[in-house]
Amino acid sequence: KSAKQAILGSRGNSGVILAQFLSGFSQSLDGIIDCDGITLAKALTHGAHSAYAAVSDPVEGTMLTVLRDLSDAATETANKPEPDIVDILQESVSAAHKSLDKTPSLLPVLREAGVVDSGGQGIVVFMEGLLAGLLERDPHLIDIKINSENRPCDQSTSQANGNYLERVKQERYGFCTQFILEADPLN
């Protein structure tokens, strides 16, 4: 039920992709009472596959890439002896950070704008929240070991290229609008 609500309540491309990820993630956990590390890795992978499947022409350097990279890290960690759910989440969060830092090198518009992918940033925050919730800690107090080649994620918007922002501001269509129409019956 909540996966359907996520889809109906989603806004924009990133919202729809996140809703599809959550739908695949929750479908994979359907009927599971105790979630271990291997089950979590499978759910993250299923969610990432669902997100990719929802997009007709997937583009690398977006939140899709971040989802794939974090799920790959989860699977790799799950294949180690006695995979622990905390280790899987920590490795997934670390991979999400690294992947996010690479988004400008994969998508020219991000490089030109001087920012990381905002949907990917949302995925990083989501994953940090999962880890913080599991550890019952404040997300800002979790030490994540990252060898970041770029700037920290939380500074990405403050480093945006001013010339790019001014040019985009002059464009006629600067945002995406989506809506859902529900009626019974609907012709």
PDB file of C-alpha atoms in Angstrom:
ATOM      1  CA  LYS A   1       0.000   0.000   0.000  1.00  0.00           C
ATOM      2  CA  SER A   2       2.741   2.501   0.928  1.00  0.00           C
ATOM      3  CA  ALA A   3       4.629   1.766  -2.322  1.00  0.00           C
ATOM      4  CA  LYS A   4       1.509   2.732  -4.301  1.00  0.00           C
ATOM      5  CA  GLN A   5       1.178   5.893  -2.212  1.00  0.00           C
ATOM      6  CA  ALA A   6       4.816   6.744  -2.971  1.00  0.00           C
ATOM      7  CA  ILE A   7       4.118   6.413  -6.683  1.00  0.00           C
ATOM      8  CA  LEU A   8       0.915   8.477  -6.529  1.00  0.00           C
ATOM      9  CA  GLY A   9       2.558  11.119  -4.358  1.00  0.00           C
ATOM     10  CA  SER A  10       5.779  11.382  -6.330  1.00  0.00           C
ATOM     11  CA  ARG A  11       6.738  14.647  -7.988  1.00  0.00           C
ATOM     12  CA  GLY A  12       9.072  15.133 -10.939  1.00  0.00           C
ATOM     13  CA  ASN A  13      11.402  12.616 -12.517  1.00  0.00           C
ATOM     14  CA  SER A  14      13.409  12.050  -9.344  1.00  0.00           C
ATOM     15  CA  GLY A  15      10.245  11.508  -7.315  1.00  0.00           C
ATOM     16  CA  VAL A  16       8.954   8.909  -9.756  1.00  0.00           C
ATOM     17  CA  ILE A  17      12.328   7.123  -9.833  1.00  0.00           C
ATOM     18  CA  LEU A  18      12.484   7.120  -6.028  1.00  0.00           C
ATOM     19  CA  ALA A  19       8.933   5.760  -5.861  1.00  0.00           C
ATOM     20  CA  GLN A  20       9.859   2.948  -8.258  1.00  0.00           C
ATOM     21  CA  PHE A  21      12.946   2.174  -6.186  1.00  0.00           C
ATOM     22  CA  LEU A  22      10.822   2.036  -3.018  1.00  0.00           C
ATOM     23  CA  SER A  23       8.258  -0.140  -4.787  1.00  0.00           C
ATOM     24  CA  GLY A  24      10.892  -2.678  -5.885  1.00  0.00           C
ATOM     25  CA  PHE A  25      12.582  -2.513  -2.495  1.00  0.00           C
ATOM     26  CA  SER A  26       9.325  -3.173  -0.620  1.00  0.00           C
ATOM     27  CA  GLN A  27       8.230  -5.938  -3.030  1.00  0.00           C
ATOM     28  CA  SER A  28      11.486  -7.733  -2.318  1.00  0.00           C
ATOM     29  CA  LEU A  29      10.790  -7.544   1.428  1.00  0.00           C
ATOM     30  CA  ASP A  30       7.162  -8.659   1.139  1.00  0.00           C
ATOM     31  CA  GLY A  31       6.540 -11.397   3.691  1.00  0.00           C
ATOM     32  CA  ILE A  32       9.981 -11.043   5.295  1.00  0.00           C
ATOM     33  CA  ILE A  33       9.815 -10.929   9.083  1.00  0.00           C
ATOM     34  CA  ASP A  34      13.537 -10.736   9.933  1.00  0.00           C
ATOM     35  CA  CYS A  35      15.721  -8.837   7.483  1.00  0.00           C
ATOM     36  CA  ASP A  36      19.343  -9.974   7.444  1.00  0.00           C
ATOM     37  CA  GLY A  37      22.201  -8.554   5.398  1.00  0.00           C
ATOM     38  CA  ILE A  38      21.671 -10.767   2.366  1.00  0.00           C
ATOM     39  CA  THR A  39      17.960  -9.939   2.275  1.00  0.00           C
ATOM     40  CA  LEU A  40      18.704  -6.213   2.514  1.00  0.00           C
ATOM     41  CA  ALA A  41      21.235  -6.422  -0.327  1.00  0.00           C
ATOM     42  CA  LYS A  42      18.672  -8.227  -2.490  1.00  0.00           C
ATOM     43  CA  ALA A  43      16.034  -5.595  -1.674  1.00  0.00           C
ATOM     44  CA  LEU A  44      18.385  -2.721  -2.571  1.00  0.00           C
ATOM     45  CA  THR A  45      19.285  -4.467  -5.827  1.00  0.00           C
ATOM     46  CA  HIS A  46      15.647  -5.174  -6.676  1.00  0.00           C
ATOM     47  CA  GLY A  47      14.810  -1.541  -5.937  1.00  0.00           C
ATOM     48  CA  ALA A  48      17.610  -0.290  -8.196  1.00  0.00           C
ATOM     49  CA  HIS A  49      16.474  -2.598 -11.016  1.00  0.00           C
ATOM     50  CA  SER A  50      12.887  -1.370 -10.618  1.00  0.00           C
ATOM     51  CA  ALA A  51      14.061   2.233 -10.830  1.00  0.00           C
ATOM     52  CA  TYR A  52      16.040   1.573 -14.025  1.00  0.00           C
ATOM     53  CA  ALA A  53      13.107  -0.334 -15.546  1.00  0.00           C
ATOM     54  CA  ALA A  54      10.803   2.636 -14.921  1.00  0.00           C
ATOM     55  CA  VAL A  55      12.865   4.930 -17.156  1.00  0.00           C
ATOM     56  CA  SER A  56      12.589   4.478 -20.924  1.00  0.00           C
ATOM     57  CA  ASP A  57      16.015   5.997 -21.616  1.00  0.00           C
ATOM     58  CA  PRO A  58      18.172   5.776 -18.459  1.00  0.00           C
ATOM     59  CA  VAL A  59      20.934   8.371 -18.204  1.00  0.00           C
ATOM     60  CA  GLU A  60      24.144   7.746 -16.292  1.00  0.00           C
ATOM     61  CA  GLY A  61      25.217  10.422 -13.860  1.00  0.00           C
ATOM     62  CA  THR A  62      21.787  10.602 -12.272  1.00  0.00           C
ATOM     63  CA  MET A  63      20.229   9.057  -9.197  1.00  0.00           C
ATOM     64  CA  LEU A  64      19.940   5.830 -11.193  1.00  0.00           C
ATOM     65  CA  THR A  65      23.717   5.528 -11.199  1.00  0.00           C
ATOM     66  CA  VAL A  66      23.854   6.189  -7.459  1.00  0.00           C
ATOM     67  CA  LEU A  67      21.194   3.514  -6.857  1.00  0.00           C
ATOM     68  CA  ARG A  68      23.035   0.981  -8.992  1.00  0.00           C
ATOM     69  CA  ASP A  69      26.400   1.674  -7.368  1.00  0.00           C
ATOM     70  CA  LEU A  70      25.047   1.418  -3.815  1.00  0.00           C
ATOM     71  CA  SER A  71      23.200  -1.809  -4.630  1.00  0.00           C
ATOM     72  CA  ASP A  72      26.368  -3.246  -6.231  1.00  0.00           C
ATOM     73  CA  ALA A  73      28.267  -2.422  -3.030  1.00  0.00           C
ATOM     74  CA  ALA A  74      25.523  -4.064  -0.977  1.00  0.00           C
ATOM     75  CA  THR A  75      25.703  -7.227  -3.090  1.00  0.00           C
ATOM     76  CA  GLU A  76      29.493  -7.313  -2.911  1.00  0.00           C
ATOM     77  CA  THR A  77      29.397  -6.973   0.875  1.00  0.00           C
ATOM     78  CA  ALA A  78      26.623  -9.595   1.134  1.00  0.00           C
ATOM     79  CA  ASN A  79      28.846 -12.073  -0.710  1.00  0.00           C
ATOM     80  CA  LYS A  80      31.489 -11.876   2.030  1.00  0.00           C
ATOM     81  CA  PRO A  81      31.437 -14.407   4.873  1.00  0.00           C
ATOM     82  CA  GLU A  82      28.780 -13.650   7.503  1.00  0.00           C
ATOM     83  CA  PRO A  83      27.485 -10.398   6.028  1.00  0.00           C
ATOM     84  CA  ASP A  84      26.203  -8.019   8.675  1.00  0.00           C
ATOM     85  CA  ILE A  85      23.308  -5.666   7.930  1.00  0.00           C
ATOM     86  CA  VAL A  86      25.218  -2.679   9.383  1.00  0.00           C
ATOM     87  CA  ASP A  87      28.275  -3.432   7.209  1.00  0.00           C
ATOM     88  CA  ILE A  88      26.036  -3.654   4.151  1.00  0.00           C
ATOM     89  CA  LEU A  89      24.410  -0.306   4.900  1.00  0.00           C
ATOM     90  CA  GLN A  90      27.745   1.360   5.664  1.00  0.00           C
ATOM     91  CA  GLU A  91      29.265   0.113   2.413  1.00  0.00           C
ATOM     92  CA  SER A  92      26.130   1.152   0.511  1.00  0.00           C
ATOM     93  CA  VAL A  93      26.236   4.664   1.982  1.00  0.00           C
ATOM     94  CA  SER A  94      29.931   4.982   1.206  1.00  0.00           C
ATOM     95  CA  ALA A  95      29.340   3.794  -2.371  1.00  0.00           C
ATOM     96  CA  ALA A  96      26.430   6.231  -2.739  1.00  0.00           C
ATOM     97  CA  HIS A  97      28.676   9.129  -1.684  1.00  0.00           C
ATOM     98  CA  LYS A  98      31.416   8.101  -4.120  1.00  0.00           C
ATOM     99  CA  SER A  99      28.906   7.648  -6.920  1.00  0.00           C
ATOM    100  CA  LEU A 100      27.317  11.028  -6.239  1.00  0.00           C
ATOM    101  CA  ASP A 101      30.714  12.708  -6.392  1.00  0.00           C
ATOM    102  CA  LYS A 102      31.212  11.215  -9.868  1.00  0.00           C
ATOM    103  CA  THR A 103      27.888  12.410 -11.311  1.00  0.00           C
ATOM    104  CA  PRO A 104      29.350  15.636 -12.772  1.00  0.00           C
ATOM    105  CA  SER A 105      31.956  13.636 -14.686  1.00  0.00           C
ATOM    106  CA  LEU A 106      29.197  11.462 -16.191  1.00  0.00           C
ATOM    107  CA  LEU A 107      26.652  14.127 -17.074  1.00  0.00           C
ATOM    108  CA  PRO A 108      27.902  17.241 -18.919  1.00  0.00           C
ATOM    109  CA  VAL A 109      25.055  19.487 -17.723  1.00  0.00           C
ATOM    110  CA  LEU A 110      26.036  18.806 -14.096  1.00  0.00           C
ATOM    111  CA  ARG A 111      29.688  19.510 -14.847  1.00  0.00           C
ATOM    112  CA  GLU A 112      28.737  22.765 -16.589  1.00  0.00           C
ATOM    113  CA  ALA A 113      26.494  23.792 -13.697  1.00  0.00           C
ATOM    114  CA  GLY A 114      29.119  22.831 -11.120  1.00  0.00           C
ATOM    115  CA  VAL A 115      26.760  20.614  -9.093  1.00  0.00           C
ATOM    116  CA  VAL A 116      26.071  16.967  -8.334  1.00  0.00           C
ATOM    117  CA  ASP A 117      22.801  15.272  -9.280  1.00  0.00           C
ATOM    118  CA  SER A 118      20.071  16.403  -6.875  1.00  0.00           C
ATOM    119  CA  GLY A 119      18.180  13.107  -7.063  1.00  0.00           C
ATOM    120  CA  GLY A 120      21.415  11.284  -6.286  1.00  0.00           C
ATOM    121  CA  GLN A 121      21.918  13.624  -3.336  1.00  0.00           C
ATOM    122  CA  GLY A 122      18.457  12.637  -2.127  1.00  0.00           C
ATOM    123  CA  ILE A 123      19.396   8.956  -2.347  1.00  0.00           C
ATOM    124  CA  VAL A 124      22.499   9.617  -0.242  1.00  0.00           C
ATOM    125  CA  VAL A 125      20.367  11.327   2.410  1.00  0.00           C
ATOM    126  CA  PHE A 126      17.843   8.460   2.296  1.00  0.00           C
ATOM    127  CA  MET A 127      20.581   5.848   2.770  1.00  0.00           C
ATOM    128  CA  GLU A 128      22.206   7.832   5.574  1.00  0.00           C
ATOM    129  CA  GLY A 129      18.792   7.947   7.233  1.00  0.00           C
ATOM    130  CA  LEU A 130      18.423   4.169   6.975  1.00  0.00           C
ATOM    131  CA  LEU A 131      21.832   3.674   8.552  1.00  0.00           C
ATOM    132  CA  ALA A 132      21.198   6.258  11.260  1.00  0.00           C
ATOM    133  CA  GLY A 133      17.824   4.682  12.049  1.00  0.00           C
ATOM    134  CA  LEU A 134      19.360   1.243  12.319  1.00  0.00           C
ATOM    135  CA  LEU A 135      22.110   2.543  14.602  1.00  0.00           C
ATOM    136  CA  GLU A 136      19.646   4.810  16.448  1.00  0.00           C
ATOM    137  CA  ARG A 137      21.928   7.802  15.929  1.00  0.00           C
ATOM    138  CA  ASP A 138      21.754  11.303  14.544  1.00  0.00           C
ATOM    139  CA  PRO A 139      22.659  11.063  10.821  1.00  0.00           C
ATOM    140  CA  HIS A 140      25.174  13.890  11.246  1.00  0.00           C
ATOM    141  CA  LEU A 141      27.120  11.853  13.809  1.00  0.00           C
ATOM    142  CA  ILE A 142      27.723   8.829  11.603  1.00  0.00           C
ATOM    143  CA  ASP A 143      31.326   8.521  10.473  1.00  0.00           C
ATOM    144  CA  ILE A 144      31.423   7.392   6.870  1.00  0.00           C
ATOM    145  CA  LYS A 145      34.824   6.686   5.381  1.00  0.00           C
ATOM    146  CA  ILE A 146      34.899   8.235   1.914  1.00  0.00           C
ATOM    147  CA  ASN A 147      37.791   8.981  -0.377  1.00  0.00           C
ATOM    148  CA  SER A 148      36.052  11.808  -2.166  1.00  0.00           C
ATOM    149  CA  GLU A 149      37.806  13.306  -5.159  1.00  0.00           C
ATOM    150  CA  ASN A 150      35.349  16.182  -5.328  1.00  0.00           C
ATOM    151  CA  ARG A 151      33.837  18.524  -2.799  1.00  0.00           C
ATOM    152  CA  PRO A 152      31.582  17.268  -0.003  1.00  0.00           C
ATOM    153  CA  CYS A 153      27.992  16.767  -1.102  1.00  0.00           C
ATOM    154  CA  ASP A 154      26.523  19.344   1.269  1.00  0.00           C
ATOM    155  CA  GLN A 155      28.504  22.098  -0.469  1.00  0.00           C
ATOM    156  CA  SER A 156      27.407  21.183  -3.998  1.00  0.00           C
ATOM    157  CA  THR A 157      24.698  23.802  -4.419  1.00  0.00           C
ATOM    158  CA  SER A 158      26.801  26.616  -3.000  1.00  0.00           C
ATOM    159  CA  GLN A 159      29.421  25.944  -5.672  1.00  0.00           C
ATOM    160  CA  ALA A 160      27.016  26.211  -8.617  1.00  0.00           C
ATOM    161  CA  ASN A 161      28.362  28.014 -11.668  1.00  0.00           C
ATOM    162  CA  GLY A 162      26.842  31.513 -11.648  1.00  0.00           C
ATOM    163  CA  ASN A 163      26.999  31.955 -15.433  1.00  0.00           C
ATOM    164  CA  TYR A 164      25.133  28.695 -15.921  1.00  0.00           C
ATOM    165  CA  LEU A 165      22.448  29.653 -13.402  1.00  0.00           C
ATOM    166  CA  GLU A 166      21.935  33.061 -15.029  1.00  0.00           C
ATOM    167  CA  ARG A 167      21.588  31.486 -18.501  1.00  0.00           C
ATOM    168  CA  VAL A 168      19.106  28.844 -17.268  1.00  0.00           C
ATOM    169  CA  LYS A 169      17.072  31.523 -15.513  1.00  0.00           C
ATOM    170  CA  GLN A 170      16.393  33.098 -18.917  1.00  0.00           C
ATOM    171  CA  GLU A 171      15.064  29.873 -20.462  1.00  0.00           C
ATOM    172  CA  ARG A 172      11.344  29.586 -21.029  1.00  0.00           C
ATOM    173  CA  TYR A 173      10.927  26.084 -19.548  1.00  0.00           C
ATOM    174  CA  GLY A 174      13.100  25.789 -16.463  1.00  0.00           C
ATOM    175  CA  PHE A 175      11.272  23.044 -14.586  1.00  0.00           C
ATOM    176  CA  CYS A 176       9.273  19.863 -15.009  1.00  0.00           C
ATOM    177  CA  THR A 177       5.574  19.696 -14.135  1.00  0.00           C
ATOM    178  CA  GLN A 178       3.674  16.454 -13.667  1.00  0.00           C
ATOM    179  CA  PHE A 179       0.220  15.702 -12.365  1.00  0.00           C
ATOM    180  CA  ILE A 180      -1.981  12.721 -11.681  1.00  0.00           C
ATOM    181  CA  LEU A 181      -5.628  12.759 -12.642  1.00  0.00           C
ATOM    182  CA  GLU A 182      -7.896  10.350 -10.786  1.00  0.00           C
ATOM    183  CA  ALA A 183     -11.616   9.877 -11.373  1.00  0.00           C
ATOM    184  CA  ASP A 184     -14.088   7.076 -11.284  1.00  0.00           C
ATOM    185  CA  PRO A 185     -14.981   6.364 -14.032  1.00  0.00           C
ATOM    186  CA  LEU A 186     -12.327   7.977 -16.191  1.00  0.00           C
ATOM    187  CA  ASN A 187     -12.870   8.110 -19.948  1.00  0.00           C
TER     188      ASN A 187
END
